[in-house]
CSV table of C-alpha atoms in Angstrom, one decimal:
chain,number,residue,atom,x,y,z
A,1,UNK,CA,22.5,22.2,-7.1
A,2,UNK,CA,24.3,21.8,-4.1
A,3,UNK,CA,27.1,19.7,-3.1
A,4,UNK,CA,26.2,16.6,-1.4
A,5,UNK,CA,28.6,13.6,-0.8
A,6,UNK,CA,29.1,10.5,0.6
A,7,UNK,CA,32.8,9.1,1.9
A,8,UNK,CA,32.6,5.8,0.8
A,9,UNK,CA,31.2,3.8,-2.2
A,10,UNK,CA,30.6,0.6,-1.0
A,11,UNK,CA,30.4,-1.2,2.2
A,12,UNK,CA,30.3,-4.7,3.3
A,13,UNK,CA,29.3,-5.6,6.2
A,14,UNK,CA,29.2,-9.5,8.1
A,15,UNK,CA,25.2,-10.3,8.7
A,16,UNK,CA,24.5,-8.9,12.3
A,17,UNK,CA,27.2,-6.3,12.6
A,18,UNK,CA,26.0,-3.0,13.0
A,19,UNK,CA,26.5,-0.6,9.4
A,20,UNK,CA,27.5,3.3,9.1
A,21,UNK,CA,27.3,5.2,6.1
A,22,UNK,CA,28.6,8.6,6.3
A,23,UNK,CA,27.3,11.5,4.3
A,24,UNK,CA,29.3,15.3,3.8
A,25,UNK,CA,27.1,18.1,2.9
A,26,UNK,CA,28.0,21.8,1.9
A,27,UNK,CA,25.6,24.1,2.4
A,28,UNK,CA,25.3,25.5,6.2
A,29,UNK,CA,22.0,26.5,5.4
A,30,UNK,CA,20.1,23.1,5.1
A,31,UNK,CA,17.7,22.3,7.3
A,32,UNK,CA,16.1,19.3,6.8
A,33,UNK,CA,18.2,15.6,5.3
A,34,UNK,CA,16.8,12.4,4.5
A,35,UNK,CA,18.0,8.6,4.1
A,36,UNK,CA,16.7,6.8,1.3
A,37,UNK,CA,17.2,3.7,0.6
A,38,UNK,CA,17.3,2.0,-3.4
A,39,UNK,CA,17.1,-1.9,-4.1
A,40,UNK,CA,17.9,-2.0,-7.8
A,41,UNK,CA,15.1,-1.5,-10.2
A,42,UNK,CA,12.9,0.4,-7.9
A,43,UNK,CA,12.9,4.2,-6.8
A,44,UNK,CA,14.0,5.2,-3.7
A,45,UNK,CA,12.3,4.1,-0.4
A,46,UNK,CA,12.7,7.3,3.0
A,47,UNK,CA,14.3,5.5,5.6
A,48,UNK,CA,14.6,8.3,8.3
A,49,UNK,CA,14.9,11.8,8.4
A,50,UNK,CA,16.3,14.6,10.4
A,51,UNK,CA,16.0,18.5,11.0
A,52,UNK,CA,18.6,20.7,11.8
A,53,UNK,CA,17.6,21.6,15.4
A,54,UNK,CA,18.4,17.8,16.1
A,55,UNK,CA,21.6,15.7,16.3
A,56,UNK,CA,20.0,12.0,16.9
A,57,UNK,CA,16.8,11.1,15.7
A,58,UNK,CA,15.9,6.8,16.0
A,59,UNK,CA,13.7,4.6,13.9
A,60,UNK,CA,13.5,1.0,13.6
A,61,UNK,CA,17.3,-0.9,13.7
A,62,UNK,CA,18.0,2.7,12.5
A,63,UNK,CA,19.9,5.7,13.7
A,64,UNK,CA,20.4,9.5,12.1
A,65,UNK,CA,23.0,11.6,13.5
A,66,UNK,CA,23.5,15.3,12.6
A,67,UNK,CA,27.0,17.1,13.0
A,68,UNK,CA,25.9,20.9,12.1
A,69,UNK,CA,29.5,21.9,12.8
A,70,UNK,CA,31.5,19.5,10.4
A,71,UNK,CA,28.4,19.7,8.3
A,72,UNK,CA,28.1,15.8,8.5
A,73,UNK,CA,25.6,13.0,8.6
A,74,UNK,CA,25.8,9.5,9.4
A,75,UNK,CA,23.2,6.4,9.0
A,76,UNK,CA,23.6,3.2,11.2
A,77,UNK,CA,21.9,0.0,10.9
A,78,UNK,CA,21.7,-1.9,13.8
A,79,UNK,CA,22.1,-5.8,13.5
A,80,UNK,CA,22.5,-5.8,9.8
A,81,UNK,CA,20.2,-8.2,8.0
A,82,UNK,CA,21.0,-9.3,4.1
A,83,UNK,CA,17.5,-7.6,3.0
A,84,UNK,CA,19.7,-4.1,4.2
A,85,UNK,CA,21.7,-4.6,1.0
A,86,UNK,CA,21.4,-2.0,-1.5
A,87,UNK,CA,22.3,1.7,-2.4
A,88,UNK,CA,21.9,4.3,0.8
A,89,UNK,CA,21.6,7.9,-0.6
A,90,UNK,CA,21.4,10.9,1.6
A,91,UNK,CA,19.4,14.2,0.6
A,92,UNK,CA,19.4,17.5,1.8
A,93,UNK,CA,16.7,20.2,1.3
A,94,UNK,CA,18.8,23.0,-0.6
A,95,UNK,CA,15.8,25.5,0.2
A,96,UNK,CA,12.6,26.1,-1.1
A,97,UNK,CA,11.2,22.2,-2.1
A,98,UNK,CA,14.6,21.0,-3.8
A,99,UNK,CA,16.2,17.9,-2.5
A,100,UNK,CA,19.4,17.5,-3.5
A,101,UNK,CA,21.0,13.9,-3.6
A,102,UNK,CA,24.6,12.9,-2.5
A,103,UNK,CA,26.6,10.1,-4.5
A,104,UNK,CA,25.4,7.0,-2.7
A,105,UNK,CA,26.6,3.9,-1.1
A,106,UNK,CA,26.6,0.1,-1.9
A,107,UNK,CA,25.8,-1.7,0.9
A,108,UNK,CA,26.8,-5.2,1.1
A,109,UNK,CA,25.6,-7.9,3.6
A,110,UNK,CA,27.9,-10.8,4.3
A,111,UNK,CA,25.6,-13.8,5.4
B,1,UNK,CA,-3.1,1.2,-2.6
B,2,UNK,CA,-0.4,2.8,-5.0
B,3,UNK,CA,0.8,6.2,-3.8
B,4,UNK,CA,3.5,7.6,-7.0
B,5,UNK,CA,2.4,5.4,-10.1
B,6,UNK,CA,4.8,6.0,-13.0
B,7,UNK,CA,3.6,5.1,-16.8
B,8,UNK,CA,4.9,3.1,-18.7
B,9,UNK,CA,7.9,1.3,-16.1
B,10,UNK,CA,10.0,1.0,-19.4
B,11,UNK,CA,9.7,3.5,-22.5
B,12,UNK,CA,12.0,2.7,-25.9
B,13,UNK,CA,12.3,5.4,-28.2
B,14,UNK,CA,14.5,6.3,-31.2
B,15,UNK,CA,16.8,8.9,-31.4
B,16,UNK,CA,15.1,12.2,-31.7
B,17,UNK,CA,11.9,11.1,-31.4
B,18,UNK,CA,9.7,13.1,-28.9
B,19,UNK,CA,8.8,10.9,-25.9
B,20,UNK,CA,5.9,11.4,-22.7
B,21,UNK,CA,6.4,9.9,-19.3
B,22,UNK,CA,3.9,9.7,-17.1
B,23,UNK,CA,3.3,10.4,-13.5
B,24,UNK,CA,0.2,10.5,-10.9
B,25,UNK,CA,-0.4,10.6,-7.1
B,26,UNK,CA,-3.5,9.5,-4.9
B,27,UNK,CA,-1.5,11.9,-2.0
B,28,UNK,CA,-2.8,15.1,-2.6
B,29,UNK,CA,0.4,17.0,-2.5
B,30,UNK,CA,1.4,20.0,-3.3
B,31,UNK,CA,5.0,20.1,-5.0
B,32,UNK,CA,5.5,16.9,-7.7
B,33,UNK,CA,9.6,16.1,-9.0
B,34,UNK,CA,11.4,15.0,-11.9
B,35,UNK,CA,14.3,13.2,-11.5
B,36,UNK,CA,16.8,11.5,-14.0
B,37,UNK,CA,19.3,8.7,-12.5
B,38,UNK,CA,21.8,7.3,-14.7
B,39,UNK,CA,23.5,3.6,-13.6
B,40,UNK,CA,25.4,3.4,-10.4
B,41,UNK,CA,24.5,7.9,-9.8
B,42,UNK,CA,22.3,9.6,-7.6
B,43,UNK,CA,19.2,11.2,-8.8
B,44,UNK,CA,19.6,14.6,-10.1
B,45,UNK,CA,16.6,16.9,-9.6
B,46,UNK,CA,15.5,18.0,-13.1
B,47,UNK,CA,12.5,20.1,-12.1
B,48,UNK,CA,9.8,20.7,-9.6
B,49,UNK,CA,6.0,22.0,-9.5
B,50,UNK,CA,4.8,23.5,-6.4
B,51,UNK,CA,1.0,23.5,-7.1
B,52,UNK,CA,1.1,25.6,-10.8
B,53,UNK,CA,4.4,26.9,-10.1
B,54,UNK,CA,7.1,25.6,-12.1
B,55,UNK,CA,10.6,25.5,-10.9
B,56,UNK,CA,13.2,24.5,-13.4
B,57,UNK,CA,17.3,23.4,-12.2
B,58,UNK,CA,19.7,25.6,-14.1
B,59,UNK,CA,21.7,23.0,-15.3
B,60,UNK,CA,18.5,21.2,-17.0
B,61,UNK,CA,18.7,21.2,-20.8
B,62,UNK,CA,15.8,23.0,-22.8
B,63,UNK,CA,15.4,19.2,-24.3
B,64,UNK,CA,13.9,18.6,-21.1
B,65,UNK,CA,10.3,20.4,-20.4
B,66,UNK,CA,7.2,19.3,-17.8
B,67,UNK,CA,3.6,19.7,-17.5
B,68,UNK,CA,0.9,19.9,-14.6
B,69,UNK,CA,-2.3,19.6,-15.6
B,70,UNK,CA,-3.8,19.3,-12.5
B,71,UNK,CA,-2.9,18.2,-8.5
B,72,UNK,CA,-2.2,14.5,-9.3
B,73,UNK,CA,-0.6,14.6,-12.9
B,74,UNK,CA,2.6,15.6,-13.9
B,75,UNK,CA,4.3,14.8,-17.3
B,76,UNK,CA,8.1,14.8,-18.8
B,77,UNK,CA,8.5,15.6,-22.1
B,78,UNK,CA,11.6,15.1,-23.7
B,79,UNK,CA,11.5,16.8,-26.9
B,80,UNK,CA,14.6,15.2,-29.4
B,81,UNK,CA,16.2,12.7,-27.0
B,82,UNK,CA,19.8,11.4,-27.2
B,83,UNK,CA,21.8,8.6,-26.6
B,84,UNK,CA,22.9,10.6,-23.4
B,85,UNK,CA,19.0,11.0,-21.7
B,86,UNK,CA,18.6,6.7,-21.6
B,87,UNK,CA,18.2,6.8,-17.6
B,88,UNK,CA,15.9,6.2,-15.3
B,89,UNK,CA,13.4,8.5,-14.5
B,90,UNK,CA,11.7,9.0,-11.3
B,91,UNK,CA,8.8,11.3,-9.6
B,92,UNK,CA,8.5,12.3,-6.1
B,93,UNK,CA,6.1,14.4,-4.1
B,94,UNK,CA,5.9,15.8,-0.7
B,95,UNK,CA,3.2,18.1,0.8
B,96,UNK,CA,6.3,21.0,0.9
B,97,UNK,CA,10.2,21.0,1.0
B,98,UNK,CA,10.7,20.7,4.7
B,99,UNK,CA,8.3,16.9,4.3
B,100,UNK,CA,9.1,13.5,3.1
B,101,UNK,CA,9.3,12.7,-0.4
B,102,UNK,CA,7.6,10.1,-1.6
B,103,UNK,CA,9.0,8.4,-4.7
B,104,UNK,CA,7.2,6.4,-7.6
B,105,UNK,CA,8.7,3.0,-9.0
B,106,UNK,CA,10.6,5.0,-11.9
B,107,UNK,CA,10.6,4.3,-15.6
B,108,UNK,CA,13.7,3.6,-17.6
B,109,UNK,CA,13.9,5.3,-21.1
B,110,UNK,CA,16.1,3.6,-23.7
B,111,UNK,CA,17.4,5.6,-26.4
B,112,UNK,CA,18.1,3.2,-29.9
């Protein structure tokens, strides 16, 4: 499948500050990402999503940039809130239907 | 109002003993996904359906096989599993690969 990957592990973050998770993908090609996120125990939950002819795309307290060039995607959580903790996976459509997965992130919320 | 409904949410089976999970949807949609997640990994994409058509990963071992007996059932057969295949596994649908996926609750497989 293709190569999807996150930079960092785990992050913890103070209750209120603002959150970025960071995402690398490989193939140029990709067109369409999402952000999931997974509270232990339960599958994952589509947070935002982004295509490729857009570099910002805002939901709710959340934010999904697009870097085509560096081939790079970042998340950010505004005013983080201790129901935010849990795993933060990013997924890019490898063409066709497949969705493939990058490592993951641990979110952490400080209260 | 239950979109991705997994059955059973936790399966035990023996070592080499054929096991069936279950998956439906109340979406509609077109393309239905395996997925097995091991502890602290990302879901790996086993296999997809797009209506009838199958679409198997290359790295997904023969142990590993799926039915689609119509829009809003899909099945996971693992045929002999291993100590190896105790994960979680999950289903997803979207209406096509450029939509959302929607992802059911999961069900974890133990292997004694």
């Amino acid at each position: 499948g293709e190569s999807v990957g996150l930079h960092l592990p785990t992050l913890s973050v103070q209750e209120g500050d603002n959150s970025i998770i960071n995402c690398a993908y490989s193939n140029s090609a990709s067109d369409y990402f999402i952000w999931y996120k997974q509270e232990s125990g339960k599958g994952p939950q589509f947070i935002i999503d982004i295509r490729s002819n857009m570099d910002k795309r805002q939901g709710q307290r959340v934010t999904v940039l697009l870097n085509k060039t560096v081939k790079h995607l970042s998340l950010q959580i505004a005013a983080t809130q201790p129901g935010d903790s849990a795993v933060y996976f990013c997924a890019e459509n490898g063409g066709g239907n497949q969705f493939y997965f990058g490592t993951g992130t641990s979110l952490t919320v400080i209260p | 109002d239950a979109m991705v409904i997994q059955n059973p949410r936790y399966q035990v089976t023996q070592f080499g003993k054929p096991v069936t999970l279950s998956c439906s949807q109340t979406l509609n949609h077109n393309v239905m996904y395996w997925y097995q997640q091991k502890s602290s990994q990302a879901p790996k994409l086993l296999f997809h359906y797009y209506d009838k058509d199958f679409n198997n990963e290359a790295d997904t071992p023969d142990n590993f096989q799926s039915r689609r007996p119509n829009t809003s059932f899909c099945f996971l057969d693992i045929r002999s599993p291993g100590l190896g295949d105790a994960a979680m596994y999950l289903c997803a649908t979207s209406t096509a690969g450029l939509d959302t996926q929607y992802f059911g609750p999961g069900t974890r497989l133990t292997v004694l």
